[in-house]
Short mmCIF file of C-alpha atoms in Angstrom, two decimals:
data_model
loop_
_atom_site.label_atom_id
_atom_site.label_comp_id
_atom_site.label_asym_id
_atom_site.label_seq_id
_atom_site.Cartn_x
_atom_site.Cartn_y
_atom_site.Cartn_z
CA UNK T 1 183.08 66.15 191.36
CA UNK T 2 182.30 62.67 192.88
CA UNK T 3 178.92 61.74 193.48
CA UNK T 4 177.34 58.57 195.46
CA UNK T 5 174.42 58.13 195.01
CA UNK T 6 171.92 55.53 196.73
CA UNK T 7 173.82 52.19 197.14
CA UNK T 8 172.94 48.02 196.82
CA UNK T 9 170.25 47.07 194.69
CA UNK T 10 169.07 50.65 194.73
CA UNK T 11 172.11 52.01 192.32
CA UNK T 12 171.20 49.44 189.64
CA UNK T 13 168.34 51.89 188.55
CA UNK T 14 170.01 55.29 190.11
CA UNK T 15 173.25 54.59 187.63
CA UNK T 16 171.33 53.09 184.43
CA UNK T 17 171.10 56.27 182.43
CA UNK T 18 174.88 57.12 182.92
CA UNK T 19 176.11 54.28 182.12
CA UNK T 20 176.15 55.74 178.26
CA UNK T 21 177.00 59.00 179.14
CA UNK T 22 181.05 59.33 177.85
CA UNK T 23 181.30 62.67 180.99
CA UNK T 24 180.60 60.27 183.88
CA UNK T 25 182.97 57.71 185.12
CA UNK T 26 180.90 54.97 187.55
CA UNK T 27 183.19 53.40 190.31
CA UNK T 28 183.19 50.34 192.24
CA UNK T 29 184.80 50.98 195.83
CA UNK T 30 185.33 49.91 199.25
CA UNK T 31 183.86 52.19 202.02
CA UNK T 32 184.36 50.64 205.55
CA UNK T 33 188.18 51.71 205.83
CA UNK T 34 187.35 55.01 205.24
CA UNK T 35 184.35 54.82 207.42
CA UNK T 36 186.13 54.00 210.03
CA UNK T 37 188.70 56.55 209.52
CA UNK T 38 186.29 59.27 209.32
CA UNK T 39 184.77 58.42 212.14
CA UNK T 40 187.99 58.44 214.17
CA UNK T 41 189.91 61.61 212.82
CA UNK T 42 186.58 63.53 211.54
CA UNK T 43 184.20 63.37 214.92
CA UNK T 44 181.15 62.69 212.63
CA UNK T 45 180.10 58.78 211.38
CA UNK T 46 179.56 59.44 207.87
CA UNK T 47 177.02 57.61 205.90
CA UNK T 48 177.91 54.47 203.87
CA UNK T 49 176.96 55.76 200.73
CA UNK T 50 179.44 59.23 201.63
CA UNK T 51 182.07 57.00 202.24
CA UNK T 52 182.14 55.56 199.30
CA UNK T 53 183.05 58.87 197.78
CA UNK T 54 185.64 60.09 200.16
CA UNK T 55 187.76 56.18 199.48
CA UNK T 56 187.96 57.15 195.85
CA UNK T 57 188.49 60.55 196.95
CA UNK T 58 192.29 59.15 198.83
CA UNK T 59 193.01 57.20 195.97
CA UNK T 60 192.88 59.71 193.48
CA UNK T 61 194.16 62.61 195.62
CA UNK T 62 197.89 62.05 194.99
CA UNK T 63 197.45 62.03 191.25
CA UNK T 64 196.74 65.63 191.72
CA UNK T 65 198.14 68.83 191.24
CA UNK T 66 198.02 71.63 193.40
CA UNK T 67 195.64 73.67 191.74
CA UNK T 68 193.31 70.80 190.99
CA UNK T 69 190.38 70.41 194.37
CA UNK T 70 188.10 67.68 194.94
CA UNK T 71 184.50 68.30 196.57
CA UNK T 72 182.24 65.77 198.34
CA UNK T 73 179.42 66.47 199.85
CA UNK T 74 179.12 64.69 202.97
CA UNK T 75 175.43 63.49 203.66
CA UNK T 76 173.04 61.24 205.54
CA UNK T 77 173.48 59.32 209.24
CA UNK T 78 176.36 57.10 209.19
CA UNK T 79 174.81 55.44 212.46
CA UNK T 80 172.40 53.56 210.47
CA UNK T 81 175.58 51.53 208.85
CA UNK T 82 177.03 50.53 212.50
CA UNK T 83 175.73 47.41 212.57
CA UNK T 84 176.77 46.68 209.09
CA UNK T 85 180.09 47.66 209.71
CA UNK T 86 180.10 45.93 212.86
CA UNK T 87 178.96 42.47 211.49
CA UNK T 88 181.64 43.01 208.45
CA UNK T 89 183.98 43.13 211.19
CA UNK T 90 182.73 40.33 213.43
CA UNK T 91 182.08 42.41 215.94
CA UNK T 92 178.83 41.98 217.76
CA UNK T 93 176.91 45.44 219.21
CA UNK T 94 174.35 43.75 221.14
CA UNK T 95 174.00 46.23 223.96
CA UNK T 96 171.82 43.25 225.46
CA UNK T 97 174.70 41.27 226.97
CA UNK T 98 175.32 44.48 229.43
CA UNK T 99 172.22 43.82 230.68
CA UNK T 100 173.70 40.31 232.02
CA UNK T 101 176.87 41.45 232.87
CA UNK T 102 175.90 40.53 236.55
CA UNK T 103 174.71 37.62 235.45
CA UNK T 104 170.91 37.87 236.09
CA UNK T 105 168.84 40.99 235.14
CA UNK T 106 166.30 42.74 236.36
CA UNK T 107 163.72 42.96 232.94
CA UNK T 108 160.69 44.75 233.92
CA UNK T 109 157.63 45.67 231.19
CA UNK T 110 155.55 48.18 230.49
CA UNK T 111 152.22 48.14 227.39
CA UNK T 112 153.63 51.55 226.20
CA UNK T 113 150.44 54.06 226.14
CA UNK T 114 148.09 52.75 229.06
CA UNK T 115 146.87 55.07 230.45
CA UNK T 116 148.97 57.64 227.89
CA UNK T 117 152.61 57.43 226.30
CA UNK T 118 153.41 61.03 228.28
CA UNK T 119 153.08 58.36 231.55
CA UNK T 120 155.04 55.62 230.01
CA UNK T 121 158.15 58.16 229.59
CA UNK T 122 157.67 58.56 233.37
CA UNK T 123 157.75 55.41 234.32
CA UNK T 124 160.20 54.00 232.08
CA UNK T 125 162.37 56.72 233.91
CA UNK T 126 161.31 55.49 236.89
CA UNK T 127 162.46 51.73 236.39
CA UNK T 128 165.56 52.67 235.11
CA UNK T 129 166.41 55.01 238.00
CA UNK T 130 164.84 51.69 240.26
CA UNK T 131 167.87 49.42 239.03
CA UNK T 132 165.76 47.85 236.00
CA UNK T 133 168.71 46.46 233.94
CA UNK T 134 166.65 46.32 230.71
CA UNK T 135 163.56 47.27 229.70
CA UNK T 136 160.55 45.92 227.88
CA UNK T 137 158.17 48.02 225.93
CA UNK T 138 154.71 46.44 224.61
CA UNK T 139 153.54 47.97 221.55
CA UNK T 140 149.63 47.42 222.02
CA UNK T 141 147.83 45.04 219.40
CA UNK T 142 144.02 44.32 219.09
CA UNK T 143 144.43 40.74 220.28
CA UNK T 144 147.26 39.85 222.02
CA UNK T 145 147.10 36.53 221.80
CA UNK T 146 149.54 35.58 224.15
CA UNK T 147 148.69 37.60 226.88
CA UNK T 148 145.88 37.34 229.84
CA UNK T 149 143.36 39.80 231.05
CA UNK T 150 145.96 42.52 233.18
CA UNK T 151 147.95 42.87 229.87
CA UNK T 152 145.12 42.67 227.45
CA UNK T 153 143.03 45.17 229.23
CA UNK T 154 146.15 47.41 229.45
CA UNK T 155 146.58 47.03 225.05
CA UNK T 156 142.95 47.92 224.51
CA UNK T 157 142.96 50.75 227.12
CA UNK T 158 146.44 52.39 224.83
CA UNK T 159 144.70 51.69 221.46
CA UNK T 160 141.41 53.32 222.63
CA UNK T 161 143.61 56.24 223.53
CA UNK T 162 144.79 56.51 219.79
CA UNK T 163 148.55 55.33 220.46
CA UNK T 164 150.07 53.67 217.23
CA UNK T 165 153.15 52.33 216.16
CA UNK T 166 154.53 55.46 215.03
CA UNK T 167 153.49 57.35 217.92
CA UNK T 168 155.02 54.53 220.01
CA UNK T 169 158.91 55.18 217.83
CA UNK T 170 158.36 59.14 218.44
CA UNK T 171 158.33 58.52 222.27
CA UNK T 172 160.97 55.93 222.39
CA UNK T 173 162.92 58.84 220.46
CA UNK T 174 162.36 61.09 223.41
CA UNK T 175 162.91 58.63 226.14
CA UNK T 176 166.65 57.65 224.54
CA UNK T 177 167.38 60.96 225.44
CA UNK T 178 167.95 60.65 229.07
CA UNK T 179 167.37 56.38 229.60
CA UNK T 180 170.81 54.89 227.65
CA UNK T 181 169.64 50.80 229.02
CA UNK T 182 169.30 47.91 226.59
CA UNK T 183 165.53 48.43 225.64
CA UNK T 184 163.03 45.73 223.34
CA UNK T 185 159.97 46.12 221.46
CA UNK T 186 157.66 42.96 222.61
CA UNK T 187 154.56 43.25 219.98
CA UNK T 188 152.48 40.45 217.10
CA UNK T 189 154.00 39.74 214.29
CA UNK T 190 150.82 41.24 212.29
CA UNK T 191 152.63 45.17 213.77
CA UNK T 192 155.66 44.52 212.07
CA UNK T 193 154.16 42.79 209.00
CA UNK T 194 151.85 45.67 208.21
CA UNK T 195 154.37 48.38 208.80
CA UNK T 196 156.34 46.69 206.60
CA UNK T 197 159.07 44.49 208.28
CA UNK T 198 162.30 45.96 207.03
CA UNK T 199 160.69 49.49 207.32
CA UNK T 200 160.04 48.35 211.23
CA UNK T 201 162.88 47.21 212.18
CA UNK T 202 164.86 50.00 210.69
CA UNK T 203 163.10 52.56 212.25
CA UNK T 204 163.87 50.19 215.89
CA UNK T 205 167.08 50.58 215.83
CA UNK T 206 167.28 54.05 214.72
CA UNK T 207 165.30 55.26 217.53
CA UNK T 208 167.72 53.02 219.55
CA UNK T 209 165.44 49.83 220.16
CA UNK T 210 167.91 46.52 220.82
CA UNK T 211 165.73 43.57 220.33
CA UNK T 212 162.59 42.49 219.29
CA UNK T 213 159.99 39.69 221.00
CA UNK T 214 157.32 38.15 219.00
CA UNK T 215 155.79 35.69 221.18
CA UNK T 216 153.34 34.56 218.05
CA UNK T 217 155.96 33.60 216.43
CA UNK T 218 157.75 29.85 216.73
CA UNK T 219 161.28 29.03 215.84
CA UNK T 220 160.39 27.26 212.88
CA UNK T 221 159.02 30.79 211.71
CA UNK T 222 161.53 33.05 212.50
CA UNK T 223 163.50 33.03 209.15
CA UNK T 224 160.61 35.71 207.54
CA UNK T 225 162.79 37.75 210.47
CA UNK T 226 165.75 36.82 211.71
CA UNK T 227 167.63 38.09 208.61
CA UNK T 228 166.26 41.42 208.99
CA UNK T 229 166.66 41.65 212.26
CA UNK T 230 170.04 41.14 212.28
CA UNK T 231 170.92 43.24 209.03
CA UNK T 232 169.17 46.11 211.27
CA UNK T 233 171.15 45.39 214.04
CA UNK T 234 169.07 43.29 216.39
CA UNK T 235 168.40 40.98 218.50
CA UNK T 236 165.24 38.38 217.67
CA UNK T 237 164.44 36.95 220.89
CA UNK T 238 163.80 33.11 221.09
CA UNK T 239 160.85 32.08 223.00
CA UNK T 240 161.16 28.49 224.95
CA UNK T 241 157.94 27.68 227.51
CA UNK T 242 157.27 23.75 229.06
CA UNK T 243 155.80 22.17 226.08
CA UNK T 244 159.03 23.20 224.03
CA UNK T 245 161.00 19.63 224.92
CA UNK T 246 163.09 18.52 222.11
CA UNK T 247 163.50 21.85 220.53
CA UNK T 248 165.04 23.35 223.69
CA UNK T 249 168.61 22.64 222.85
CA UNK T 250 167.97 23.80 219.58
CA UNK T 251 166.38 26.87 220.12
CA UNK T 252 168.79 27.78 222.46
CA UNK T 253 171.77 27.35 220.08
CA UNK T 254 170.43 29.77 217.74
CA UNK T 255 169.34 32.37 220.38
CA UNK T 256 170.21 36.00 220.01
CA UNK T 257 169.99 38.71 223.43
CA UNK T 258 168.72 36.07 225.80
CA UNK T 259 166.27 33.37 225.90
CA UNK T 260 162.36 33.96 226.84
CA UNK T 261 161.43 31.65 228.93
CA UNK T 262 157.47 31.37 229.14
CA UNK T 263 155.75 30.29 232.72
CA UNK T 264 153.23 28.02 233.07
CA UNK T 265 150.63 28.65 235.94
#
């Protein structure tokens, strides 16, 4: 029987008490061959951690008799480890860039949950059937700082009508269904930070969010989440506005999706 169980700095604890036992045999392997194999000859993406299992699985196979089986039991969403896989490859998955493909994009926005996330679906719908070539999706904070009165009147009217964060993932969940554009989450650092950043982002991209916008926080911040964002598989989206100057060039050479660039009226 081969077993895999959790993975990374996770299976330091999860292996310690076999590591005496004399019965169990722990393995170091590779996984993304196989990964990739599965998911070409198998029809399912098998999770990382599965994979694992099924590479020592081929190795020992032909060391086998006849009468000898193996079993694996094949768990968990292998679509979580895309990105991973991707990056190990140096393959980029932005779905962003189609947005651009034409060269300039149509980017509309919505505060998702004003008046009600049931009219948000509808309308997000509606601009993607409208030509909208991505999509912005406000996840309402207390004081959006960076906002004026339309916006921030639209963030207290969703909050007042009990929309949160999770509530805001559930109906991006439902939308994916039938809207397949490039979509971001624009939202305050202080959602993300008390969700828990890598629990955020994770649960982004699983509902099928591409990028994230945090217009409160500047370049020389971004390193609490540019990391995560890209181990998650997105894009952080640089902000530039008039008073940037000097750090244009650089902020541009380090910019993920496409660059933000702020008016001044």
């Amino acid at each position: 029987m081969l077993a895999c169980v959790v993975g990374g700095s996770n299976a330091i604890g999860a292996f310690y008490h076999f590591i005496e036992d004399k019965d169990v045999r722990l393995i170091g392997c590779e996984a993304v061959e196989t990964f990739e194999y599965m998911s070409r000859t198998e029809g399912i993406i098998p999770a990382i951690e599965s994979a694992h299992a099924v590479s020592y699985a081929m190795k020992l196979a032909p060391t086998m008799t006849k009468n000898q089986i193996i079993v694996i039991n094949i768990s968990g969403r292998g679509d979580k480890d895309c990105a991973a896989i991707a990056r190990y490859r140096g393959i980029s998955m932005s779905k962003i860039k189609e947005a651009f493909a034409k060269e300039k994009a149509f980017i509309p926005f919505i505060t998702c949950g004003d008046p009600d996330l049931e009219t948000t679906e509808k309308i997000i719908e509606a601009m993607a059937a409208a030509g909208a070539d991505l999509i912005e999706l406000g996840i309402p904070f207390s004081d959006p700082t960076a906002e004026r009165s339309v916006i921030q009147e639209g963030n207290l009217r969703a909050l007042s009508g009990g929309v949160t964060t999770d509530k805001v993932f559930d109906m991006v969940r439902r939308v994916r269904q039938k809207v397949t554009l490039p979509m971001v989450f624009m939202t305050y650092a202080n959602v993300v930070f008390s969700y828990g950043t890598a629990r955020f982002l994770d649960k982004a991209a699983e509902v099928g969010i591409d990028g994230l916008i945090l217009p409160d926080v500047p370049y020389e911040e971004k390193e609490e989440f540019a990391p995560l964002c890209e181990a998650a598989g997105l894009d952080l989206i640089s902000m530039i506005a008039p008073t940037s100057h000097d750090r244009i060039k650089m902020i541009a050479a380090e910019a993920k999706g496409f660059v933000y660039c702020v008016s001044s009226l």
